[in-house]
mmCIF file of C-alpha atoms in Angstrom:
data_model
loop_
_atom_site.group_PDB
_atom_site.id
_atom_site.type_symbol
_atom_site.label_atom_id
_atom_site.label_comp_id
_atom_site.label_asym_id
_atom_site.label_seq_id
_atom_site.Cartn_x
_atom_site.Cartn_y
_atom_site.Cartn_z
ATOM 1 C CA UNK A 1 19.925 24.287 -4.268
ATOM 2 C CA UNK A 2 17.078 25.536 -2.090
ATOM 3 C CA UNK A 3 14.033 23.349 -1.632
ATOM 4 C CA UNK A 4 11.457 25.578 -3.295
ATOM 5 C CA UNK A 5 13.640 27.447 -5.791
ATOM 6 C CA UNK A 6 11.299 29.360 -8.092
ATOM 7 C CA UNK A 7 12.843 28.006 -11.284
ATOM 8 C CA UNK A 8 11.089 26.666 -14.361
ATOM 9 C CA UNK A 9 10.336 23.322 -12.687
ATOM 10 C CA UNK A 10 8.532 24.943 -9.804
ATOM 11 C CA UNK A 11 6.611 27.360 -12.022
ATOM 12 C CA UNK A 12 5.510 24.394 -14.148
ATOM 13 C CA UNK A 13 4.467 22.455 -11.047
ATOM 14 C CA UNK A 14 2.386 25.317 -9.657
ATOM 15 C CA UNK A 15 0.756 25.945 -13.017
ATOM 16 C CA UNK A 16 0.053 22.232 -13.516
ATOM 17 C CA UNK A 17 -1.609 21.928 -10.126
ATOM 18 C CA UNK A 18 -3.772 24.964 -10.837
ATOM 19 C CA UNK A 19 -4.836 23.571 -14.222
ATOM 20 C CA UNK A 20 -5.397 20.019 -12.933
ATOM 21 C CA UNK A 21 -7.566 21.363 -10.103
ATOM 22 C CA UNK A 22 -9.556 23.658 -12.371
ATOM 23 C CA UNK A 23 -9.924 21.671 -15.590
ATOM 24 C CA UNK A 24 -9.161 18.125 -14.451
ATOM 25 C CA UNK A 25 -6.020 16.030 -14.787
ATOM 26 C CA UNK A 26 -7.121 14.214 -17.957
ATOM 27 C CA UNK A 27 -8.143 17.422 -19.706
ATOM 28 C CA UNK A 28 -4.819 19.190 -19.136
ATOM 29 C CA UNK A 29 -1.914 18.605 -21.532
ATOM 30 C CA UNK A 30 1.794 19.227 -21.045
ATOM 31 C CA UNK A 31 1.493 21.979 -23.674
ATOM 32 C CA UNK A 32 -1.325 23.665 -21.719
ATOM 33 C CA UNK A 33 0.865 23.677 -18.619
ATOM 34 C CA UNK A 34 3.951 25.009 -20.386
ATOM 35 C CA UNK A 35 2.047 27.716 -22.287
ATOM 36 C CA UNK A 36 0.287 28.958 -19.148
ATOM 37 C CA UNK A 37 3.669 30.088 -17.782
ATOM 38 C CA UNK A 38 5.138 31.173 -21.130
ATOM 39 C CA UNK A 39 7.305 28.096 -21.633
ATOM 40 C CA UNK A 40 7.422 25.479 -24.374
ATOM 41 C CA UNK A 41 6.369 21.821 -24.248
ATOM 42 C CA UNK A 42 10.031 20.991 -24.823
ATOM 43 C CA UNK A 43 11.006 22.777 -21.631
ATOM 44 C CA UNK A 44 8.277 20.843 -19.845
ATOM 45 C CA UNK A 45 9.780 17.527 -20.928
ATOM 46 C CA UNK A 46 13.257 18.684 -19.952
ATOM 47 C CA UNK A 47 12.000 18.766 -16.356
ATOM 48 C CA UNK A 48 9.368 15.999 -16.212
ATOM 49 C CA UNK A 49 9.147 12.606 -17.901
ATOM 50 C CA UNK A 50 5.350 12.806 -18.059
ATOM 51 C CA UNK A 51 2.318 14.668 -16.787
ATOM 52 C CA UNK A 52 1.925 12.434 -13.735
ATOM 53 C CA UNK A 53 5.517 13.104 -12.694
ATOM 54 C CA UNK A 54 4.746 16.791 -12.102
ATOM 55 C CA UNK A 55 2.796 15.750 -9.020
ATOM 56 C CA UNK A 56 5.511 13.427 -7.685
ATOM 57 C CA UNK A 57 8.608 15.414 -8.578
ATOM 58 C CA UNK A 58 9.478 16.254 -4.960
ATOM 59 C CA UNK A 59 8.926 12.716 -3.721
ATOM 60 C CA UNK A 60 12.631 11.876 -3.680
ATOM 61 C CA UNK A 61 13.290 14.873 -1.411
ATOM 62 C CA UNK A 62 10.572 13.636 0.929
ATOM 63 C CA UNK A 63 12.095 10.134 0.911
ATOM 64 C CA UNK A 64 15.497 11.676 1.643
ATOM 65 C CA UNK A 65 14.020 13.578 4.604
ATOM 66 C CA UNK A 66 12.500 10.367 5.946
ATOM 67 C CA UNK A 67 15.802 8.485 5.588
ATOM 68 C CA UNK A 68 17.840 11.367 7.020
ATOM 69 C CA UNK A 69 15.709 11.058 10.147
ATOM 70 C CA UNK A 70 16.534 7.352 10.401
ATOM 71 C CA UNK A 71 20.236 8.187 10.203
ATOM 72 C CA UNK A 72 20.003 11.062 12.667
ATOM 73 C CA UNK A 73 18.558 8.937 15.480
ATOM 74 C CA UNK A 74 20.943 8.263 18.414
ATOM 75 C CA UNK A 75 22.995 5.035 18.167
ATOM 76 C CA UNK A 76 21.128 3.389 21.037
ATOM 77 C CA UNK A 77 17.630 4.312 19.798
ATOM 78 C CA UNK A 78 15.067 1.497 19.579
ATOM 79 C CA UNK A 79 13.389 0.806 16.194
ATOM 80 C CA UNK A 80 10.314 2.807 17.261
ATOM 81 C CA UNK A 81 12.475 5.707 18.496
ATOM 82 C CA UNK A 82 14.233 5.685 15.117
ATOM 83 C CA UNK A 83 10.853 5.778 13.381
ATOM 84 C CA UNK A 84 9.762 8.679 15.614
ATOM 85 C CA UNK A 85 12.909 10.534 14.566
ATOM 86 C CA UNK A 86 12.231 9.751 10.898
ATOM 87 C CA UNK A 87 8.675 11.071 11.242
ATOM 88 C CA UNK A 88 9.936 14.352 12.751
ATOM 89 C CA UNK A 89 12.308 14.760 9.839
ATOM 90 C CA UNK A 90 9.714 13.788 7.201
ATOM 91 C CA UNK A 91 6.969 16.022 8.584
ATOM 92 C CA UNK A 92 9.305 19.036 8.611
ATOM 93 C CA UNK A 93 9.096 18.731 4.826
ATOM 94 C CA UNK A 94 5.442 19.873 5.080
ATOM 95 C CA UNK A 95 5.278 23.143 7.044
ATOM 96 C CA UNK A 96 1.835 24.697 7.463
ATOM 97 C CA UNK A 97 2.378 27.053 4.535
ATOM 98 C CA UNK A 98 2.368 23.961 2.263
ATOM 99 C CA UNK A 99 -1.017 22.781 3.562
ATOM 100 C CA UNK A 100 -3.086 24.573 0.947
ATOM 101 C CA UNK A 101 -0.841 23.332 -1.859
ATOM 102 C CA UNK A 102 -0.938 19.777 -0.475
ATOM 103 C CA UNK A 103 -4.742 19.864 -0.222
ATOM 104 C CA UNK A 104 -5.065 20.874 -3.863
ATOM 105 C CA UNK A 105 -2.570 18.215 -4.936
ATOM 106 C CA UNK A 106 -4.390 15.516 -2.964
ATOM 107 C CA UNK A 107 -7.773 16.462 -4.420
ATOM 108 C CA UNK A 108 -6.298 15.971 -7.911
ATOM 109 C CA UNK A 109 -4.826 12.593 -6.937
ATOM 110 C CA UNK A 110 -8.037 11.424 -5.252
ATOM 111 C CA UNK A 111 -9.937 11.955 -8.494
ATOM 112 C CA UNK A 112 -7.679 9.799 -10.646
ATOM 113 C CA UNK A 113 -7.063 6.056 -10.121
ATOM 114 C CA UNK A 114 -3.750 6.114 -12.041
ATOM 115 C CA UNK A 115 -2.439 8.852 -9.743
ATOM 116 C CA UNK A 116 -3.648 6.969 -6.668
ATOM 117 C CA UNK A 117 -1.732 3.961 -7.958
ATOM 118 C CA UNK A 118 1.439 6.023 -8.398
ATOM 119 C CA UNK A 119 1.012 7.320 -4.848
ATOM 120 C CA UNK A 120 0.525 3.822 -3.366
ATOM 121 C CA UNK A 121 3.582 2.674 -5.284
ATOM 122 C CA UNK A 122 5.700 5.545 -3.941
ATOM 123 C CA UNK A 123 4.607 4.816 -0.368
ATOM 124 C CA UNK A 124 5.392 1.105 -0.791
ATOM 125 C CA UNK A 125 8.831 2.048 -2.127
ATOM 126 C CA UNK A 126 9.314 4.432 0.811
ATOM 127 C CA UNK A 127 8.502 1.678 3.332
ATOM 128 C CA UNK A 128 11.054 -0.607 1.661
ATOM 129 C CA UNK A 129 13.708 2.129 1.741
ATOM 130 C CA UNK A 130 13.056 2.830 5.435
ATOM 131 C CA UNK A 131 13.251 -0.901 6.266
ATOM 132 C CA UNK A 132 16.574 -1.038 4.408
ATOM 133 C CA UNK A 133 17.884 1.955 6.373
ATOM 134 C CA UNK A 134 16.834 0.285 9.640
ATOM 135 C CA UNK A 135 18.618 -2.936 8.640
ATOM 136 C CA UNK A 136 21.701 -0.856 7.806
ATOM 137 C CA UNK A 137 21.555 0.383 11.416
ATOM 138 C CA UNK A 138 21.570 -3.207 12.655
ATOM 139 C CA UNK A 139 17.831 -3.706 13.216
ATOM 140 C CA UNK A 140 16.909 -7.335 12.459
ATOM 141 C CA UNK A 141 13.996 -8.603 10.432
ATOM 142 C CA UNK A 142 11.074 -8.711 10.879
ATOM 143 C CA UNK A 143 11.469 -5.757 13.275
ATOM 144 C CA UNK A 144 12.916 -3.537 10.513
ATOM 145 C CA UNK A 145 9.996 -4.107 8.121
ATOM 146 C CA UNK A 146 7.364 -3.933 10.871
ATOM 147 C CA UNK A 147 8.783 -0.657 12.227
ATOM 148 C CA UNK A 148 9.141 0.831 8.725
ATOM 149 C CA UNK A 149 5.600 -0.120 7.705
ATOM 150 C CA UNK A 150 4.251 1.253 10.976
ATOM 151 C CA UNK A 151 6.094 4.529 10.417
ATOM 152 C CA UNK A 152 4.716 4.923 6.908
ATOM 153 C CA UNK A 153 1.203 4.034 8.129
ATOM 154 C CA UNK A 154 1.446 6.675 10.853
ATOM 155 C CA UNK A 155 2.632 9.232 8.313
ATOM 156 C CA UNK A 156 -0.173 8.345 5.888
ATOM 157 C CA UNK A 157 -2.934 8.637 8.500
ATOM 158 C CA UNK A 158 -1.486 11.870 9.943
ATOM 159 C CA UNK A 159 -1.231 13.337 6.436
ATOM 160 C CA UNK A 160 -4.903 12.594 5.634
ATOM 161 C CA UNK A 161 -5.876 14.269 8.902
ATOM 162 C CA UNK A 162 -3.589 17.259 8.249
ATOM 163 C CA UNK A 163 -5.390 17.912 4.960
ATOM 164 C CA UNK A 164 -8.886 17.984 6.499
ATOM 165 C CA UNK A 165 -10.520 21.397 6.093
ATOM 166 C CA UNK A 166 -11.064 21.947 9.820
ATOM 167 C CA UNK A 167 -7.637 20.708 10.933
ATOM 168 C CA UNK A 168 -5.346 23.301 12.564
ATOM 169 C CA UNK A 169 -2.602 21.149 14.117
ATOM 170 C CA UNK A 170 0.753 20.830 12.380
ATOM 171 C CA UNK A 171 1.652 17.634 10.535
ATOM 172 C CA UNK A 172 4.502 17.111 13.018
ATOM 173 C CA UNK A 173 2.080 17.257 15.963
ATOM 174 C CA UNK A 174 -0.400 14.962 14.228
ATOM 175 C CA UNK A 175 2.253 12.369 13.403
ATOM 176 C CA UNK A 176 3.440 12.447 17.012
ATOM 177 C CA UNK A 177 -0.150 11.925 18.207
ATOM 178 C CA UNK A 178 -0.751 9.065 15.769
ATOM 179 C CA UNK A 179 2.433 7.304 16.794
ATOM 180 C CA UNK A 180 1.402 7.688 20.434
ATOM 181 C CA UNK A 181 -2.039 6.255 19.571
ATOM 182 C CA UNK A 182 -0.388 3.287 17.879
ATOM 183 C CA UNK A 183 1.789 2.645 20.922
ATOM 184 C CA UNK A 184 -1.216 2.947 23.250
ATOM 185 C CA UNK A 185 -3.123 0.496 21.056
ATOM 186 C CA UNK A 186 -0.448 -2.149 21.221
ATOM 187 C CA UNK A 187 0.585 -1.627 24.844
ATOM 188 C CA UNK A 188 -0.653 -4.059 27.503
ATOM 189 C CA UNK A 189 -1.542 -6.644 24.859
ATOM 190 C CA UNK A 190 -0.775 -10.361 24.718
ATOM 191 C CA UNK B 1 -20.737 -23.972 -1.983
ATOM 192 C CA UNK B 2 -17.367 -25.533 -1.214
ATOM 193 C CA UNK B 3 -14.340 -23.304 -1.278
ATOM 194 C CA UNK B 4 -12.339 -25.100 -3.954
ATOM 195 C CA UNK B 5 -15.127 -26.638 -6.048
ATOM 196 C CA UNK B 6 -13.493 -28.117 -9.178
ATOM 197 C CA UNK B 7 -15.809 -26.299 -11.604
ATOM 198 C CA UNK B 8 -14.916 -24.492 -14.803
ATOM 199 C CA UNK B 9 -13.699 -21.400 -12.906
ATOM 200 C CA UNK B 10 -11.222 -23.412 -10.881
ATOM 201 C CA UNK B 11 -9.993 -25.407 -13.863
ATOM 202 C CA UNK B 12 -9.452 -22.142 -15.724
ATOM 203 C CA UNK B 13 -7.594 -20.658 -12.759
ATOM 204 C CA UNK B 14 -5.269 -23.634 -12.403
ATOM 205 C CA UNK B 15 -4.602 -23.716 -16.140
ATOM 206 C CA UNK B 16 -3.991 -19.948 -16.226
ATOM 207 C CA UNK B 17 -1.494 -20.111 -13.386
ATOM 208 C CA UNK B 18 0.361 -22.952 -15.070
ATOM 209 C CA UNK B 19 0.526 -21.045 -18.374
ATOM 210 C CA UNK B 20 1.455 -17.710 -16.754
ATOM 211 C CA UNK B 21 4.270 -19.409 -14.823
ATOM 212 C CA UNK B 22 5.568 -21.302 -17.859
ATOM 213 C CA UNK B 23 5.100 -18.848 -20.740
ATOM 214 C CA UNK B 24 4.732 -15.539 -18.894
ATOM 215 C CA UNK B 25 1.640 -13.492 -18.090
ATOM 216 C CA UNK B 26 1.883 -11.206 -21.114
ATOM 217 C CA UNK B 27 2.376 -14.077 -23.551
ATOM 218 C CA UNK B 28 -0.708 -15.993 -22.405
ATOM 219 C CA UNK B 29 -4.131 -15.113 -23.840
ATOM 220 C CA UNK B 30 -7.595 -15.910 -22.493
ATOM 221 C CA UNK B 31 -8.030 -18.222 -25.498
ATOM 222 C CA UNK B 32 -4.825 -20.116 -24.622
ATOM 223 C CA UNK B 33 -6.137 -20.639 -21.105
ATOM 224 C CA UNK B 34 -9.601 -21.773 -22.197
ATOM 225 C CA UNK B 35 -8.287 -24.117 -24.891
ATOM 226 C CA UNK B 36 -5.790 -25.762 -22.558
ATOM 227 C CA UNK B 37 -8.700 -27.170 -20.532
ATOM 228 C CA UNK B 38 -11.001 -27.774 -23.522
ATOM 229 C CA UNK B 39 -13.199 -24.718 -22.962
ATOM 230 C CA UNK B 40 -13.997 -21.727 -25.146
ATOM 231 C CA UNK B 41 -12.891 -18.121 -24.766
ATOM 232 C CA UNK B 42 -16.572 -17.302 -24.222
ATOM 233 C CA UNK B 43 -16.676 -19.584 -21.194
ATOM 234 C CA UNK B 44 -13.550 -17.849 -19.907
ATOM 235 C CA UNK B 45 -15.239 -14.440 -20.053
ATOM 236 C CA UNK B 46 -18.356 -15.828 -18.391
ATOM 237 C CA UNK B 47 -16.196 -16.389 -15.301
ATOM 238 C CA UNK B 48 -13.580 -13.612 -15.436
ATOM 239 C CA UNK B 49 -13.762 -10.013 -16.592
ATOM 240 C CA UNK B 50 -10.140 -10.093 -17.762
ATOM 241 C CA UNK B 51 -6.918 -12.070 -17.613
ATOM 242 C CA UNK B 52 -5.695 -10.288 -14.480
ATOM 243 C CA UNK B 53 -8.888 -11.168 -12.637
ATOM 244 C CA UNK B 54 -8.050 -14.895 -12.843
ATOM 245 C CA UNK B 55 -5.345 -14.273 -10.242
ATOM 246 C CA UNK B 56 -7.582 -12.226 -7.930
ATOM 247 C CA UNK B 57 -10.843 -14.149 -8.257
ATOM 248 C CA UNK B 58 -10.765 -15.535 -4.708
ATOM 249 C CA UNK B 59 -9.840 -12.209 -3.139
ATOM 250 C CA UNK B 60 -13.392 -11.453 -2.015
ATOM 251 C CA UNK B 61 -13.494 -14.777 -0.126
ATOM 252 C CA UNK B 62 -10.244 -13.830 1.596
ATOM 253 C CA UNK B 63 -11.655 -10.389 2.507
ATOM 254 C CA UNK B 64 -14.782 -12.110 3.852
ATOM 255 C CA UNK B 65 -12.630 -14.399 6.002
ATOM 256 C CA UNK B 66 -10.729 -11.376 7.378
ATOM 257 C CA UNK B 67 -13.982 -9.541 8.180
ATOM 258 C CA UNK B 68 -15.634 -12.653 9.631
ATOM 259 C CA UNK B 69 -12.746 -12.770 12.119
ATOM 260 C CA UNK B 70 -13.418 -9.152 13.135
ATOM 261 C CA UNK B 71 -17.059 -10.013 13.766
ATOM 262 C CA UNK B 72 -16.244 -13.228 15.632
ATOM 263 C CA UNK B 73 -14.074 -11.512 18.266
ATOM 264 C CA UNK B 74 -15.606 -11.338 21.791
ATOM 265 C CA UNK B 75 -17.600 -8.157 22.572
ATOM 266 C CA UNK B 76 -15.002 -6.923 25.072
ATOM 267 C CA UNK B 77 -11.962 -7.571 22.825
ATOM 268 C CA UNK B 78 -9.495 -4.703 22.379
ATOM 269 C CA UNK B 79 -8.747 -3.477 18.811
ATOM 270 C CA UNK B 80 -5.540 -5.560 18.730
ATOM 271 C CA UNK B 81 -7.366 -8.646 20.036
ATOM 272 C CA UNK B 82 -9.945 -8.160 17.281
ATOM 273 C CA UNK B 83 -7.129 -7.923 14.712
ATOM 274 C CA UNK B 84 -5.541 -11.100 16.120
ATOM 275 C CA UNK B 85 -8.880 -12.842 15.680
ATOM 276 C CA UNK B 86 -9.190 -11.509 12.114
ATOM 277 C CA UNK B 87 -5.684 -12.798 11.320
ATOM 278 C CA UNK B 88 -6.569 -16.280 12.596
ATOM 279 C CA UNK B 89 -9.624 -16.315 10.369
ATOM 280 C CA UNK B 90 -7.798 -14.891 7.321
ATOM 281 C CA UNK B 91 -4.826 -17.248 7.599
ATOM 282 C CA UNK B 92 -7.116 -20.300 7.765
ATOM 283 C CA UNK B 93 -7.902 -19.410 4.154
ATOM 284 C CA UNK B 94 -4.325 -20.502 3.275
ATOM 285 C CA UNK B 95 -3.707 -24.024 4.607
ATOM 286 C CA UNK B 96 -0.306 -25.557 3.883
ATOM 287 C CA UNK B 97 -1.628 -27.457 0.865
ATOM 288 C CA UNK B 98 -2.159 -24.050 -0.816
ATOM 289 C CA UNK B 99 1.455 -23.002 -0.293
ATOM 290 C CA UNK B 100 2.767 -24.341 -3.606
ATOM 291 C CA UNK B 101 -0.113 -22.751 -5.518
ATOM 292 C CA UNK B 102 0.411 -19.441 -3.676
ATOM 293 C CA UNK B 103 4.137 -19.488 -4.443
ATOM 294 C CA UNK B 104 3.488 -19.920 -8.150
ATOM 295 C CA UNK B 105 0.836 -17.197 -8.122
ATOM 296 C CA UNK B 106 3.163 -14.796 -6.304
ATOM 297 C CA UNK B 107 6.032 -15.412 -8.716
ATOM 298 C CA UNK B 108 3.707 -14.449 -11.588
ATOM 299 C CA UNK B 109 2.591 -11.287 -9.769
ATOM 300 C CA UNK B 110 6.162 -10.312 -8.831
ATOM 301 C CA UNK B 111 7.131 -10.303 -12.498
ATOM 302 C CA UNK B 112 4.421 -7.920 -13.626
ATOM 303 C CA UNK B 113 4.029 -4.308 -12.397
ATOM 304 C CA UNK B 114 0.340 -4.161 -13.382
ATOM 305 C CA UNK B 115 -0.374 -7.234 -11.268
ATOM 306 C CA UNK B 116 1.635 -5.808 -8.353
ATOM 307 C CA UNK B 117 -0.513 -2.700 -8.632
ATOM 308 C CA UNK B 118 -3.723 -4.751 -8.543
ATOM 309 C CA UNK B 119 -2.410 -6.540 -5.465
ATOM 310 C CA UNK B 120 -1.492 -3.282 -3.661
ATOM 311 C CA UNK B 121 -4.919 -1.916 -4.509
ATOM 312 C CA UNK B 122 -6.657 -5.020 -3.117
ATOM 313 C CA UNK B 123 -4.653 -4.794 0.125
ATOM 314 C CA UNK B 124 -5.456 -1.077 0.476
ATOM 315 C CA UNK B 125 -9.140 -1.883 -0.038
ATOM 316 C CA UNK B 126 -8.895 -4.681 2.532
ATOM 317 C CA UNK B 127 -7.399 -2.329 5.142
ATOM 318 C CA UNK B 128 -10.253 0.134 4.556
ATOM 319 C CA UNK B 129 -12.856 -2.635 4.912
ATOM 320 C CA UNK B 130 -11.269 -3.860 8.160
ATOM 321 C CA UNK B 131 -11.167 -0.296 9.549
ATOM 322 C CA UNK B 132 -14.861 0.032 8.668
ATOM 323 C CA UNK B 133 -15.665 -3.242 10.456
ATOM 324 C CA UNK B 134 -13.764 -2.043 13.536
ATOM 325 C CA UNK B 135 -15.693 1.245 13.531
ATOM 326 C CA UNK B 136 -18.927 -0.751 13.224
ATOM 327 C CA UNK B 137 -17.884 -2.529 16.453
ATOM 328 C CA UNK B 138 -17.486 0.847 18.178
ATOM 329 C CA UNK B 139 -13.723 1.336 17.806
ATOM 330 C CA UNK B 140 -12.976 5.058 17.396
ATOM 331 C CA UNK B 141 -10.657 6.679 14.883
ATOM 332 C CA UNK B 142 -7.696 6.770 14.552
ATOM 333 C CA UNK B 143 -7.507 3.490 16.515
ATOM 334 C CA UNK B 144 -9.672 1.678 13.929
ATOM 335 C CA UNK B 145 -7.487 2.643 10.968
ATOM 336 C CA UNK B 146 -4.224 2.118 12.884
ATOM 337 C CA UNK B 147 -5.301 -1.347 14.050
ATOM 338 C CA UNK B 148 -6.599 -2.308 10.594
ATOM 339 C CA UNK B 149 -3.429 -1.138 8.830
ATOM 340 C CA UNK B 150 -1.294 -2.957 11.395
ATOM 341 C CA UNK B 151 -3.287 -6.148 10.856
ATOM 342 C CA UNK B 152 -2.888 -5.980 7.077
ATOM 343 C CA UNK B 153 0.843 -5.219 7.471
ATOM 344 C CA UNK B 154 1.284 -8.245 9.731
ATOM 345 C CA UNK B 155 -0.594 -10.414 7.234
ATOM 346 C CA UNK B 156 1.497 -9.112 4.321
ATOM 347 C CA UNK B 157 4.846 -9.741 6.038
ATOM 348 C CA UNK B 158 3.772 -13.173 7.311
ATOM 349 C CA UNK B 159 2.577 -14.092 3.828
ATOM 350 C CA UNK B 160 5.931 -13.171 2.205
ATOM 351 C CA UNK B 161 7.705 -15.300 4.823
ATOM 352 C CA UNK B 162 5.269 -18.211 4.335
ATOM 353 C CA UNK B 163 6.136 -18.298 0.632
ATOM 354 C CA UNK B 164 9.919 -18.556 1.184
ATOM 355 C CA UNK B 165 11.305 -21.817 -0.152
ATOM 356 C CA UNK B 166 12.799 -22.903 3.184
ATOM 357 C CA UNK B 167 9.819 -21.915 5.333
ATOM 358 C CA UNK B 168 7.972 -24.769 7.087
ATOM 359 C CA UNK B 169 5.780 -22.942 9.611
ATOM 360 C CA UNK B 170 2.086 -22.436 8.880
ATOM 361 C CA UNK B 171 0.795 -19.022 7.842
ATOM 362 C CA UNK B 172 -1.302 -18.925 11.026
ATOM 363 C CA UNK B 173 1.795 -19.468 13.186
ATOM 364 C CA UNK B 174 3.790 -16.889 11.225
ATOM 365 C CA UNK B 175 1.047 -14.254 11.528
ATOM 366 C CA UNK B 176 0.847 -14.890 15.263
ATOM 367 C CA UNK B 177 4.633 -14.489 15.539
ATOM 368 C CA UNK B 178 4.626 -11.280 13.475
ATOM 369 C CA UNK B 179 1.851 -9.758 15.560
ATOM 370 C CA UNK B 180 3.790 -10.657 18.702
ATOM 371 C CA UNK B 181 6.919 -9.039 17.201
ATOM 372 C CA UNK B 182 4.933 -5.887 16.457
ATOM 373 C CA UNK B 183 3.637 -5.764 20.022
ATOM 374 C CA UNK B 184 7.141 -6.345 21.435
ATOM 375 C CA UNK B 185 8.456 -3.566 19.201
ATOM 376 C CA UNK B 186 5.980 -1.013 20.465
ATOM 377 C CA UNK B 187 5.915 -2.093 24.102
ATOM 378 C CA UNK B 188 7.845 -0.056 26.702
ATOM 379 C CA UNK B 189 8.091 2.919 24.339
ATOM 380 C CA UNK B 190 7.425 6.573 25.045
#
């Protein structure tokens, strides 16, 4: 299975995003989405549990990329080095050719409190999964949770920056910068 | 105005918590809460917009305490020193005599996804407010957002630990420890 296979699910996702962005999330029905690409509502519900899920369908792949990075880090890596590795893996999920798509998606989410809630929930779940993966590598608490939360924070801030209209840098470069900023911030303290 | 004035609002809050913990959040109505302390439903709605709000009524005082700490930091304090100051101020809002109450409140929240969502939303709003207060003190981005998010993360993790049944340390001491752990984690890295 390739990541962006142009099957029914992906056609429905692209169409949904287009309709959400043009007509608004609330105003678009599952039937509207299905019909716009010549499919039935039934096909829609074979792929997605609800309308919100269209926007979060790839989230588990993103989580997998994040966790794969945790696992790929060298055995002697420190918690922060593991997080850096996880960020490299996670950001590779968003090459520059996805930037336009991601911008559109985010503008839909930013206009709807229920979607923002789903997004916050997914990020909280991601942080918990990353902390679990760090513990599985032998990192103790609270270091595992602190490192995981810091990694997700860095990703979140880098992602917002990546989506800015005037931003040219890659998400990978931005995440690396943000992590470096975080380390600079906390260095030489207390 | 004293912080825990035993007025109608506080009596309603205590009664609500007791009923939520005993009968469940969903099963308890605003009328149940009001009647249990000899007040009317109308009085309930004079103090709280809805049943969820009973659990989050003091949140603005907590946010104020966090922000007051940002403002109280010395003019030459680094972003992390400002966050440390904010944590000292915010944790003073939860003296040990509030621990039992906070445990009960958290157990109610942990059992209800809608309440967990409200809590995540309040913490996200807090982080934004703290970042804004840091910018107002002249801290640049992304340092302001990174420091604010780190401060809220430290608070969150310390708070979970404070509520553990076997935990004896104060929230202030735990937050100080967690911040120190975060600094140790990021020190001597890349």
